[in-house]
Amino acid sequence: MFPHGAQKMLGWFGGGGWTGTMHFFTETVHMSYFTGELTILIEFFGSIMLITGTFTRVAALGILGLFIGIIFNIALPNGFFMNWGGDQHGEGFEYHLLVLGMSLALIIGGAGNLSVDSLISKKQTIVLNNK
């Protein structure tokens, strides 16, 4: 997710950067400006939040919503399977279902013991227990 967000936000990895991506989203894909902004912000900052385990459930919820939109607006007409053979118009939605499953697992279970969320939770517990 991070490389895709960095393409859109910063122009890294051959991406168009904020301006190029927003032009593509609004002029070619006909997304609203607001939806385009949310897409870029979720892909870039949401991936960083997941990597660090910071506000994991919020980031996973954003990615869940993003991928539901991708399925219904882009991938669904291409069928279930990914385009391994290059004979479809685009990618199917099987990968997107995997991301939805991972997002749901993170929303329900959280980030785990090595996350920033866990450190914050432990500090709050210590403060509350010392009162």
PDB file of C-alpha atoms in Angstrom:
ATOM      1  CA  MET A   1       0.000   0.000   0.000  1.00  0.00           C
ATOM      2  CA  PHE A   2       2.798   2.460   0.850  1.00  0.00           C
ATOM      3  CA  PRO A   3       4.375   2.502  -2.640  1.00  0.00           C
ATOM      4  CA  HIS A   4       0.969   3.247  -4.200  1.00  0.00           C
ATOM      5  CA  GLY A   5       0.350   6.045  -1.720  1.00  0.00           C
ATOM      6  CA  ALA A   6       3.868   7.444  -2.260  1.00  0.00           C
ATOM      7  CA  GLN A   7       3.277   7.449  -6.027  1.00  0.00           C
ATOM      8  CA  LYS A   8       0.140   9.495  -5.567  1.00  0.00           C
ATOM      9  CA  MET A   9       1.307  11.786  -2.762  1.00  0.00           C
ATOM     10  CA  LEU A  10       4.980  12.378  -3.575  1.00  0.00           C
ATOM     11  CA  GLY A  11       5.517  11.193  -7.145  1.00  0.00           C
ATOM     12  CA  TRP A  12       7.857   8.430  -5.995  1.00  0.00           C
ATOM     13  CA  PHE A  13       8.180   5.111  -7.847  1.00  0.00           C
ATOM     14  CA  GLY A  14       7.172   6.695 -11.148  1.00  0.00           C
ATOM     15  CA  GLY A  15       3.938   8.191  -9.832  1.00  0.00           C
ATOM     16  CA  GLY A  16       2.278  11.437 -10.800  1.00  0.00           C
ATOM     17  CA  GLY A  17       2.487  13.106  -7.395  1.00  0.00           C
ATOM     18  CA  TRP A  18      -0.413  14.987  -5.852  1.00  0.00           C
ATOM     19  CA  THR A  19      -1.110  17.257  -8.844  1.00  0.00           C
ATOM     20  CA  GLY A  20      -0.821  14.576 -11.520  1.00  0.00           C
ATOM     21  CA  THR A  21      -2.879  12.085  -9.554  1.00  0.00           C
ATOM     22  CA  MET A  22      -5.620  14.578  -8.749  1.00  0.00           C
ATOM     23  CA  HIS A  23      -5.772  15.576 -12.418  1.00  0.00           C
ATOM     24  CA  PHE A  24      -6.090  11.890 -13.389  1.00  0.00           C
ATOM     25  CA  PHE A  25      -8.723  11.222 -10.716  1.00  0.00           C
ATOM     26  CA  THR A  26     -10.880  14.249 -11.507  1.00  0.00           C
ATOM     27  CA  GLU A  27     -10.491  14.457 -15.301  1.00  0.00           C
ATOM     28  CA  THR A  28     -10.077  10.832 -16.411  1.00  0.00           C
ATOM     29  CA  VAL A  29     -11.734   8.765 -13.693  1.00  0.00           C
ATOM     30  CA  HIS A  30     -14.296  11.522 -12.892  1.00  0.00           C
ATOM     31  CA  MET A  31     -13.887  11.243  -9.123  1.00  0.00           C
ATOM     32  CA  SER A  32     -14.830  14.188  -6.982  1.00  0.00           C
ATOM     33  CA  TYR A  33     -11.886  16.221  -5.709  1.00  0.00           C
ATOM     34  CA  PHE A  34     -12.757  15.233  -2.131  1.00  0.00           C
ATOM     35  CA  THR A  35     -12.827  11.508  -2.971  1.00  0.00           C
ATOM     36  CA  GLY A  36      -9.478  11.826  -4.732  1.00  0.00           C
ATOM     37  CA  GLU A  37      -7.971  13.572  -1.722  1.00  0.00           C
ATOM     38  CA  LEU A  38      -9.269  10.884   0.627  1.00  0.00           C
ATOM     39  CA  THR A  39      -7.872   8.158  -1.612  1.00  0.00           C
ATOM     40  CA  ILE A  40      -4.389   9.654  -1.588  1.00  0.00           C
ATOM     41  CA  LEU A  41      -4.418  10.386   2.142  1.00  0.00           C
ATOM     42  CA  ILE A  42      -5.679   6.916   3.069  1.00  0.00           C
ATOM     43  CA  GLU A  43      -3.151   5.142   0.857  1.00  0.00           C
ATOM     44  CA  PHE A  44      -0.203   7.229   2.036  1.00  0.00           C
ATOM     45  CA  PHE A  45      -0.863   7.971   5.703  1.00  0.00           C
ATOM     46  CA  GLY A  46      -2.980   4.859   6.307  1.00  0.00           C
ATOM     47  CA  SER A  47      -0.137   2.619   5.197  1.00  0.00           C
ATOM     48  CA  ILE A  48       2.342   4.451   7.435  1.00  0.00           C
ATOM     49  CA  MET A  49      -0.095   4.140  10.331  1.00  0.00           C
ATOM     50  CA  LEU A  50      -0.388   0.392   9.723  1.00  0.00           C
ATOM     51  CA  ILE A  51       3.383  -0.056   9.446  1.00  0.00           C
ATOM     52  CA  THR A  52       3.962   1.711  12.762  1.00  0.00           C
ATOM     53  CA  GLY A  53       0.851   0.396  14.473  1.00  0.00           C
ATOM     54  CA  THR A  54      -0.438   3.895  15.185  1.00  0.00           C
ATOM     55  CA  PHE A  55      -4.226   4.326  15.238  1.00  0.00           C
ATOM     56  CA  THR A  56      -4.378   0.948  13.554  1.00  0.00           C
ATOM     57  CA  ARG A  57      -8.122   0.491  13.716  1.00  0.00           C
ATOM     58  CA  VAL A  58      -8.742   3.923  12.165  1.00  0.00           C
ATOM     59  CA  ALA A  59      -6.258   3.238   9.356  1.00  0.00           C
ATOM     60  CA  ALA A  60      -7.708  -0.229   8.728  1.00  0.00           C
ATOM     61  CA  LEU A  61     -11.218   1.227   8.581  1.00  0.00           C
ATOM     62  CA  GLY A  62     -10.052   3.770   5.989  1.00  0.00           C
ATOM     63  CA  ILE A  63      -8.419   1.056   3.898  1.00  0.00           C
ATOM     64  CA  LEU A  64     -11.520  -1.131   4.223  1.00  0.00           C
ATOM     65  CA  GLY A  65     -13.674   1.688   2.843  1.00  0.00           C
ATOM     66  CA  LEU A  66     -11.157   2.463   0.112  1.00  0.00           C
ATOM     67  CA  PHE A  67     -11.061  -1.139  -1.095  1.00  0.00           C
ATOM     68  CA  ILE A  68     -14.832  -1.522  -1.010  1.00  0.00           C
ATOM     69  CA  GLY A  69     -14.941   1.484  -3.342  1.00  0.00           C
ATOM     70  CA  ILE A  70     -12.232  -0.013  -5.562  1.00  0.00           C
ATOM     71  CA  ILE A  71     -14.126  -3.298  -5.835  1.00  0.00           C
ATOM     72  CA  PHE A  72     -17.424  -1.734  -6.808  1.00  0.00           C
ATOM     73  CA  ASN A  73     -16.070   1.016  -9.054  1.00  0.00           C
ATOM     74  CA  ILE A  74     -13.122  -0.658 -10.764  1.00  0.00           C
ATOM     75  CA  ALA A  75     -12.540  -4.379 -10.189  1.00  0.00           C
ATOM     76  CA  LEU A  76     -16.023  -5.950 -10.169  1.00  0.00           C
ATOM     77  CA  PRO A  77     -16.578  -5.779 -13.942  1.00  0.00           C
ATOM     78  CA  ASN A  78     -13.314  -7.702 -14.454  1.00  0.00           C
ATOM     79  CA  GLY A  79     -14.481 -10.769 -12.541  1.00  0.00           C
ATOM     80  CA  PHE A  80     -12.974 -12.533  -9.558  1.00  0.00           C
ATOM     81  CA  PHE A  81      -9.493 -13.530 -10.704  1.00  0.00           C
ATOM     82  CA  MET A  82      -6.414 -11.362 -11.035  1.00  0.00           C
ATOM     83  CA  ASN A  83      -5.102 -10.776 -14.551  1.00  0.00           C
ATOM     84  CA  TRP A  84      -2.101 -13.127 -14.393  1.00  0.00           C
ATOM     85  CA  GLY A  85      -2.262 -13.945 -18.105  1.00  0.00           C
ATOM     86  CA  GLY A  86      -2.814 -10.393 -19.305  1.00  0.00           C
ATOM     87  CA  ASP A  87      -5.947 -11.398 -21.194  1.00  0.00           C
ATOM     88  CA  GLN A  88      -8.463  -9.359 -19.158  1.00  0.00           C
ATOM     89  CA  HIS A  89      -9.246  -5.651 -19.416  1.00  0.00           C
ATOM     90  CA  GLY A  90      -8.139  -5.153 -15.791  1.00  0.00           C
ATOM     91  CA  GLU A  91      -7.667  -6.926 -12.487  1.00  0.00           C
ATOM     92  CA  GLY A  92     -10.358  -8.943 -10.764  1.00  0.00           C
ATOM     93  CA  PHE A  93     -11.265  -8.455  -7.122  1.00  0.00           C
ATOM     94  CA  GLU A  94      -9.663 -11.499  -5.440  1.00  0.00           C
ATOM     95  CA  TYR A  95      -6.729  -9.464  -4.072  1.00  0.00           C
ATOM     96  CA  HIS A  96      -9.113  -6.786  -2.859  1.00  0.00           C
ATOM     97  CA  LEU A  97     -11.029  -9.368  -0.824  1.00  0.00           C
ATOM     98  CA  LEU A  98      -7.756 -10.340   0.840  1.00  0.00           C
ATOM     99  CA  VAL A  99      -7.163  -6.709   1.829  1.00  0.00           C
ATOM    100  CA  LEU A 100     -10.722  -6.489   3.172  1.00  0.00           C
ATOM    101  CA  GLY A 101     -10.095  -9.590   5.299  1.00  0.00           C
ATOM    102  CA  MET A 102      -6.818  -8.207   6.647  1.00  0.00           C
ATOM    103  CA  SER A 103      -8.482  -4.870   7.387  1.00  0.00           C
ATOM    104  CA  LEU A 104     -11.291  -6.567   9.292  1.00  0.00           C
ATOM    105  CA  ALA A 105      -8.766  -8.581  11.303  1.00  0.00           C
ATOM    106  CA  LEU A 106      -6.946  -5.366  12.262  1.00  0.00           C
ATOM    107  CA  ILE A 107     -10.174  -3.553  13.114  1.00  0.00           C
ATOM    108  CA  ILE A 108     -11.226  -6.409  15.401  1.00  0.00           C
ATOM    109  CA  GLY A 109      -7.867  -7.476  16.835  1.00  0.00           C
ATOM    110  CA  GLY A 110      -5.813  -4.308  16.750  1.00  0.00           C
ATOM    111  CA  ALA A 111      -2.127  -4.001  15.933  1.00  0.00           C
ATOM    112  CA  GLY A 112      -0.470  -6.237  18.507  1.00  0.00           C
ATOM    113  CA  ASN A 113       2.133  -5.949  21.237  1.00  0.00           C
ATOM    114  CA  LEU A 114       4.900  -4.284  19.211  1.00  0.00           C
ATOM    115  CA  SER A 115       2.764  -1.394  17.983  1.00  0.00           C
ATOM    116  CA  VAL A 116       2.642   2.249  19.023  1.00  0.00           C
ATOM    117  CA  ASP A 117      -1.015   1.637  19.917  1.00  0.00           C
ATOM    118  CA  SER A 118       0.112  -1.001  22.436  1.00  0.00           C
ATOM    119  CA  LEU A 119       2.677   1.349  23.980  1.00  0.00           C
ATOM    120  CA  ILE A 120       0.060   4.081  24.337  1.00  0.00           C
ATOM    121  CA  SER A 121      -2.389   1.617  25.879  1.00  0.00           C
ATOM    122  CA  LYS A 122       0.201   0.380  28.390  1.00  0.00           C
ATOM    123  CA  LYS A 123       1.068   3.939  29.418  1.00  0.00           C
ATOM    124  CA  GLN A 124      -2.602   4.775  29.914  1.00  0.00           C
ATOM    125  CA  THR A 125      -3.057   1.658  32.040  1.00  0.00           C
ATOM    126  CA  ILE A 126      -0.071   2.619  34.226  1.00  0.00           C
ATOM    127  CA  VAL A 127      -1.384   6.151  34.680  1.00  0.00           C
ATOM    128  CA  LEU A 128      -4.894   4.935  35.535  1.00  0.00           C
ATOM    129  CA  ASN A 129      -3.598   2.329  37.991  1.00  0.00           C
ATOM    130  CA  ASN A 130      -1.447   4.907  39.818  1.00  0.00           C
ATOM    131  CA  LYS A 131      -4.371   7.224  40.579  1.00  0.00           C
TER     132      LYS A 131
END
